[in-house]
C-alpha atoms as a printed R data frame, in Angstrom:
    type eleno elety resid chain resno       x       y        z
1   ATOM     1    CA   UNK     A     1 -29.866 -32.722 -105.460
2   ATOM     2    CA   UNK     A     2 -29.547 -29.123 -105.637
3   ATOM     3    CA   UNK     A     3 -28.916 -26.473 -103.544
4   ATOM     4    CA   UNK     A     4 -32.474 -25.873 -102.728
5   ATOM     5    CA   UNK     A     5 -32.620 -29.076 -101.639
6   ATOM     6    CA   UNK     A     6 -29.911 -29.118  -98.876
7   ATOM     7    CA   UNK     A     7 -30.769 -25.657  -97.947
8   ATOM     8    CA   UNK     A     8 -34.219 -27.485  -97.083
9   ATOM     9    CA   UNK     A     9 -32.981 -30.744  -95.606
10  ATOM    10    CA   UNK     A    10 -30.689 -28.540  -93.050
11  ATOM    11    CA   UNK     A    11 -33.544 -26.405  -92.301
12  ATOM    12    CA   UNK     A    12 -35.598 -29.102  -91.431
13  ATOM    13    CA   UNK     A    13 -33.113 -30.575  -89.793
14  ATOM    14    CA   UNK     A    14 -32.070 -27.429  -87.642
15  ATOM    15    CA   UNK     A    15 -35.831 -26.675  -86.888
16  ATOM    16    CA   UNK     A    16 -36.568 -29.718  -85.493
17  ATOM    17    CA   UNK     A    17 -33.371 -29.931  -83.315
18  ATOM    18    CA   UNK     A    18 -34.406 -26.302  -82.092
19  ATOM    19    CA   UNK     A    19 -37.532 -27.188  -81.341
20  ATOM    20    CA   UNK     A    20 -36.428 -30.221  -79.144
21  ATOM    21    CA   UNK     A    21 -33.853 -28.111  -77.174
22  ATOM    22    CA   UNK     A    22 -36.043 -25.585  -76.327
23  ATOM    23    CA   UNK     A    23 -38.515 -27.682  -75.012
24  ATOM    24    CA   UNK     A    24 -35.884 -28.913  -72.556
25  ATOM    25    CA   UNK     A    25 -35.410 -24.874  -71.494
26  ATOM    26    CA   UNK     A    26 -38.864 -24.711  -70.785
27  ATOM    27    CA   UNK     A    27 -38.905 -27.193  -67.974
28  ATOM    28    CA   UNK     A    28 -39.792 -26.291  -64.439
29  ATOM    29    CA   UNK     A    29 -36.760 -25.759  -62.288
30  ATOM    30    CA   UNK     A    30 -35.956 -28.107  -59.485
31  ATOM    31    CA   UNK     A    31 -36.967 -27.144  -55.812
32  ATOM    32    CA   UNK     A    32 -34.399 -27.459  -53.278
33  ATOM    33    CA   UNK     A    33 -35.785 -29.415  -50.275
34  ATOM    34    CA   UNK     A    34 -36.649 -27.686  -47.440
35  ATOM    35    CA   UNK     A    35 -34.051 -26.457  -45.282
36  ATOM    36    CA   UNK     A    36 -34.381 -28.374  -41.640
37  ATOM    37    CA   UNK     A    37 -35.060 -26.185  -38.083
38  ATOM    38    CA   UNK     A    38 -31.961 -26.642  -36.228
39  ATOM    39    CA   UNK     A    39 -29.180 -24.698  -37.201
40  ATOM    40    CA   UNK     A    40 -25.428 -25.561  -36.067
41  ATOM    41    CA   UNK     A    41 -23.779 -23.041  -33.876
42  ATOM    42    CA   UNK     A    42 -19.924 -23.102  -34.090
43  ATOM    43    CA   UNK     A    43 -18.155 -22.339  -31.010
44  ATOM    44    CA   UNK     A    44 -16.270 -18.806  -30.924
45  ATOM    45    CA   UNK     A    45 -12.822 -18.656  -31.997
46  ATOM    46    CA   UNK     A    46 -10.533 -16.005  -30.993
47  ATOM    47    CA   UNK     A    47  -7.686 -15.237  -33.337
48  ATOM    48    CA   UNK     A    48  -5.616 -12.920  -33.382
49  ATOM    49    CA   UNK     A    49  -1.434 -11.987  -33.792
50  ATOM    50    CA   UNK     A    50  -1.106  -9.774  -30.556
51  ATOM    51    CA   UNK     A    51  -1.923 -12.809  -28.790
52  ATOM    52    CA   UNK     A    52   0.197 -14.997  -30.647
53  ATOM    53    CA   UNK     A    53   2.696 -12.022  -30.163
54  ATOM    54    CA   UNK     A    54   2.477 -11.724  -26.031
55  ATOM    55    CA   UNK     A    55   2.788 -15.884  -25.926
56  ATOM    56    CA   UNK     A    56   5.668 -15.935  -28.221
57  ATOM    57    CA   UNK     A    57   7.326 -13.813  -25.553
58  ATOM    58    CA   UNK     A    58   6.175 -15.605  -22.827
59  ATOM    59    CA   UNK     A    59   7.922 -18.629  -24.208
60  ATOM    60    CA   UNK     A    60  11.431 -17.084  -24.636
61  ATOM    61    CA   UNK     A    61  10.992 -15.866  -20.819
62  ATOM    62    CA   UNK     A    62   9.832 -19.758  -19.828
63  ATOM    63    CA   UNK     A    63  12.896 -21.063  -22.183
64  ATOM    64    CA   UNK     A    64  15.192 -18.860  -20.448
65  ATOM    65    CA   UNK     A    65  14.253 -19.740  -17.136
66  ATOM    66    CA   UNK     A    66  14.367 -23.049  -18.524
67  ATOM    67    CA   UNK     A    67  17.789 -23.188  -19.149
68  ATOM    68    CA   UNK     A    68  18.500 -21.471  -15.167
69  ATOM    69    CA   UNK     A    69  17.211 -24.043  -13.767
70  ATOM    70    CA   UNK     A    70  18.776 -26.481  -15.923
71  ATOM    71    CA   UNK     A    71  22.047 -25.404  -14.673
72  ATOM    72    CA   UNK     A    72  21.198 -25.862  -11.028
73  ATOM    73    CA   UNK     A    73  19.885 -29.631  -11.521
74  ATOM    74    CA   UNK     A    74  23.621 -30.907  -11.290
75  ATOM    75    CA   UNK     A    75  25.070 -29.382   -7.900
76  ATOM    76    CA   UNK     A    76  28.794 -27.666   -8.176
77  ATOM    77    CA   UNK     A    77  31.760 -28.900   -6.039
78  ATOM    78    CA   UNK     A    78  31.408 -25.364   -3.957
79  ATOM    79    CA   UNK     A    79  27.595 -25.815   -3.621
80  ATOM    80    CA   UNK     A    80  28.443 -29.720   -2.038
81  ATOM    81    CA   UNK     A    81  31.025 -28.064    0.228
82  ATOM    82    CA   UNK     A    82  28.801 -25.443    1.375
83  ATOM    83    CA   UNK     A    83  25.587 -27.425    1.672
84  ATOM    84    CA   UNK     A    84  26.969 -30.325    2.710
85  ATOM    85    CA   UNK     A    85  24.110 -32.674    4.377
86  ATOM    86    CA   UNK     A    86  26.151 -32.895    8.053
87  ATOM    87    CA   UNK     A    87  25.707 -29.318    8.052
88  ATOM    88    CA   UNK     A    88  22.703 -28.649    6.424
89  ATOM    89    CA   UNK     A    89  21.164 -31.218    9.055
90  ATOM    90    CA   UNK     A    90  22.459 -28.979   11.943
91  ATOM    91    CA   UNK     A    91  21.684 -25.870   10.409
92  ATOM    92    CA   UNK     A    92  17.800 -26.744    9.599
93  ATOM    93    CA   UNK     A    93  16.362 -24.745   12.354
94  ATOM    94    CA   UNK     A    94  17.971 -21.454   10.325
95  ATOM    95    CA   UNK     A    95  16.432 -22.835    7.134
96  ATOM    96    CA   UNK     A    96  19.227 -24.565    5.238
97  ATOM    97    CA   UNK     A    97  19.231 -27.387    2.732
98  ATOM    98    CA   UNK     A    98  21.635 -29.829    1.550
99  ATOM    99    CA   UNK     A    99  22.884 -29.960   -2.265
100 ATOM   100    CA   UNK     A   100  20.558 -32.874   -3.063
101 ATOM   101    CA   UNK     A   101  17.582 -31.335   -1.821
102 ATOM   102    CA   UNK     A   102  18.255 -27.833   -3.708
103 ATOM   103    CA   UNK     A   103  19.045 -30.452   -6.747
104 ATOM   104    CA   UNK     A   104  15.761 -31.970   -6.304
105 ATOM   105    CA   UNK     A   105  13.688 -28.537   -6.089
106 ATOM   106    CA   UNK     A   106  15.602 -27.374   -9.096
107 ATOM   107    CA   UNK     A   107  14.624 -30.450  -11.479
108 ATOM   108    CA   UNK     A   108  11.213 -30.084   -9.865
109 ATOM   109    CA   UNK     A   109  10.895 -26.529  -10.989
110 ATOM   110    CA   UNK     A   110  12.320 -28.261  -14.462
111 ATOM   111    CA   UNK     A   111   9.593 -29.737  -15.142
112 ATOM   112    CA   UNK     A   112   6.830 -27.305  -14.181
113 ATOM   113    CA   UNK     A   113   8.328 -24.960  -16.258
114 ATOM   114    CA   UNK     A   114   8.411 -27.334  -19.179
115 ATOM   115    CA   UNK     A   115   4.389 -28.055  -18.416
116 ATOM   116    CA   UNK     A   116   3.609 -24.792  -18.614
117 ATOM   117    CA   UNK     A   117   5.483 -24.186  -21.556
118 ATOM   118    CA   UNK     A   118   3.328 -26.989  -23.059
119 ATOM   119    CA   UNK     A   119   0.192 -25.389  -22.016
120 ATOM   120    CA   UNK     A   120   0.973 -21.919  -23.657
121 ATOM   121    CA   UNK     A   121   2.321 -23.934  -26.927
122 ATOM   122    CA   UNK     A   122  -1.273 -24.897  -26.939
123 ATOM   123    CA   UNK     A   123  -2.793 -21.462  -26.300
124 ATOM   124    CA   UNK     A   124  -0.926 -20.380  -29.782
125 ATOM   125    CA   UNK     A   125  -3.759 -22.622  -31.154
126 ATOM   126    CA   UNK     A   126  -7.082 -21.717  -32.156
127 ATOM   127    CA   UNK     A   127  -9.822 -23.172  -29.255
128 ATOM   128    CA   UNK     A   128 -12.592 -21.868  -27.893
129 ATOM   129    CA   UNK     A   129 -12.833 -19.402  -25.340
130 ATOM   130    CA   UNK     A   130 -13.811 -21.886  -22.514
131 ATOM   131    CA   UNK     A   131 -10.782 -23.901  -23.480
132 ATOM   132    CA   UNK     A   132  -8.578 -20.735  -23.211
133 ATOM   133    CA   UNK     A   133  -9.786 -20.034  -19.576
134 ATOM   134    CA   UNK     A   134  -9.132 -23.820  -18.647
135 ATOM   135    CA   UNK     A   135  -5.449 -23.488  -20.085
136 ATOM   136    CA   UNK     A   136  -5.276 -19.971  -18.011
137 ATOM   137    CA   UNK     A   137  -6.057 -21.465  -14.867
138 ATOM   138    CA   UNK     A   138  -3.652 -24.954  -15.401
139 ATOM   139    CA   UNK     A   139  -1.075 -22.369  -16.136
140 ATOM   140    CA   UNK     A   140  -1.845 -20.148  -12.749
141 ATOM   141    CA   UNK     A   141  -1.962 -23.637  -10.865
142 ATOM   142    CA   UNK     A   142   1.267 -24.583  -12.177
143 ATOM   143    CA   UNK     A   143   3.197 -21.346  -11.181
144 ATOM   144    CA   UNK     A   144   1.125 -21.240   -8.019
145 ATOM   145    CA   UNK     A   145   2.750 -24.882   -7.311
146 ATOM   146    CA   UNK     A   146   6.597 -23.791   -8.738
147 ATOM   147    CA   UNK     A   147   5.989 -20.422   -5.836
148 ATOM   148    CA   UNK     A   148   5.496 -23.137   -3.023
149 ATOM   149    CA   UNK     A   149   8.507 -25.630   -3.986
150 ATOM   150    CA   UNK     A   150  11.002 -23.753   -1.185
151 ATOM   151    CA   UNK     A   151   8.095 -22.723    1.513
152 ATOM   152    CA   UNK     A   152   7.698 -26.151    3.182
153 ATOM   153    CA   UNK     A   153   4.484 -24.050    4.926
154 ATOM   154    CA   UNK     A   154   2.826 -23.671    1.927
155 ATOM   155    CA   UNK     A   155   3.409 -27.083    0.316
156 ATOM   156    CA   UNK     A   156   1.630 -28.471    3.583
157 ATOM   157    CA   UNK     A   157  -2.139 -27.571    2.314
């Protein structure tokens, strides 16, 4: 075979592959389906770092406050001598309390504290705005209820 020849036989060969892939180009394009009515609505997410900022604080304050109260759990030899519960009993009608009862308050106001530190832990997070406004009032609840631990009045209703 000669040159001629195999410059023939690859033409051939070259055409009719050509031919074949361009008849594959040629074919119609596929149609996506239709796209369906209802179209999903993602709640609204506020994000931002001045928030993020103003809770950070909010926790130091709560951690510090934290740690106050802490201290006051465990009463001091002074604070048994001075509220001791023989006098505290007599002296009720001027508005004194024994050790264990300031104790009591204290680990009361322990754990409020450490609630609502929870609560603003979980405002850091991304939720929606109806979320935030839920979290906002358990927070207001909970330092409405820490306000009312020493006013036996207000602890009545």
């Amino acid at each position: 075979m000669d040159s001629r020849t195999h410059r023939l036989l690859l033409l051939t060969i070259v055409f009719s592959l050509g031919t074949g892939l361009g008849l594959a180009a040629e074919t119609k394009p596929v149609t996506p389906p239709a796209p369906k009515d209802e179209v999903m609505v993602l709640p609204k997410l506020e994000v931002t770092a001045q928030r993020a900022k103003e809770i950070d604080k909010e926790l130091k304050r709560l951690d510090k406050l934290i740690a106050r109260e802490r201290k006051k759990i465990k009463p001091t030899e002074l604070d048994k001598t001075l509220n001791n519960e023989k006098f505290a009993k007599a002296a009720a009608i001027f508005g004194g309390n024994s050790a264990e009862h300031l104790s009591a308050v204290a680990a009361s106001r322990v754990m409020l504290l450490e609630q609502e530190r929870m609560v603003l832990e979980a405002m850091k997070r991304p939720a929606t705005i109806e979320e935030r406004k839920m979290m906002a009032a358990e927070i207001e609840q909970l330092r409405k209820t820490r306000r009312n631990l020493d006013d036996p009045a207000a602890q009545r209703f």
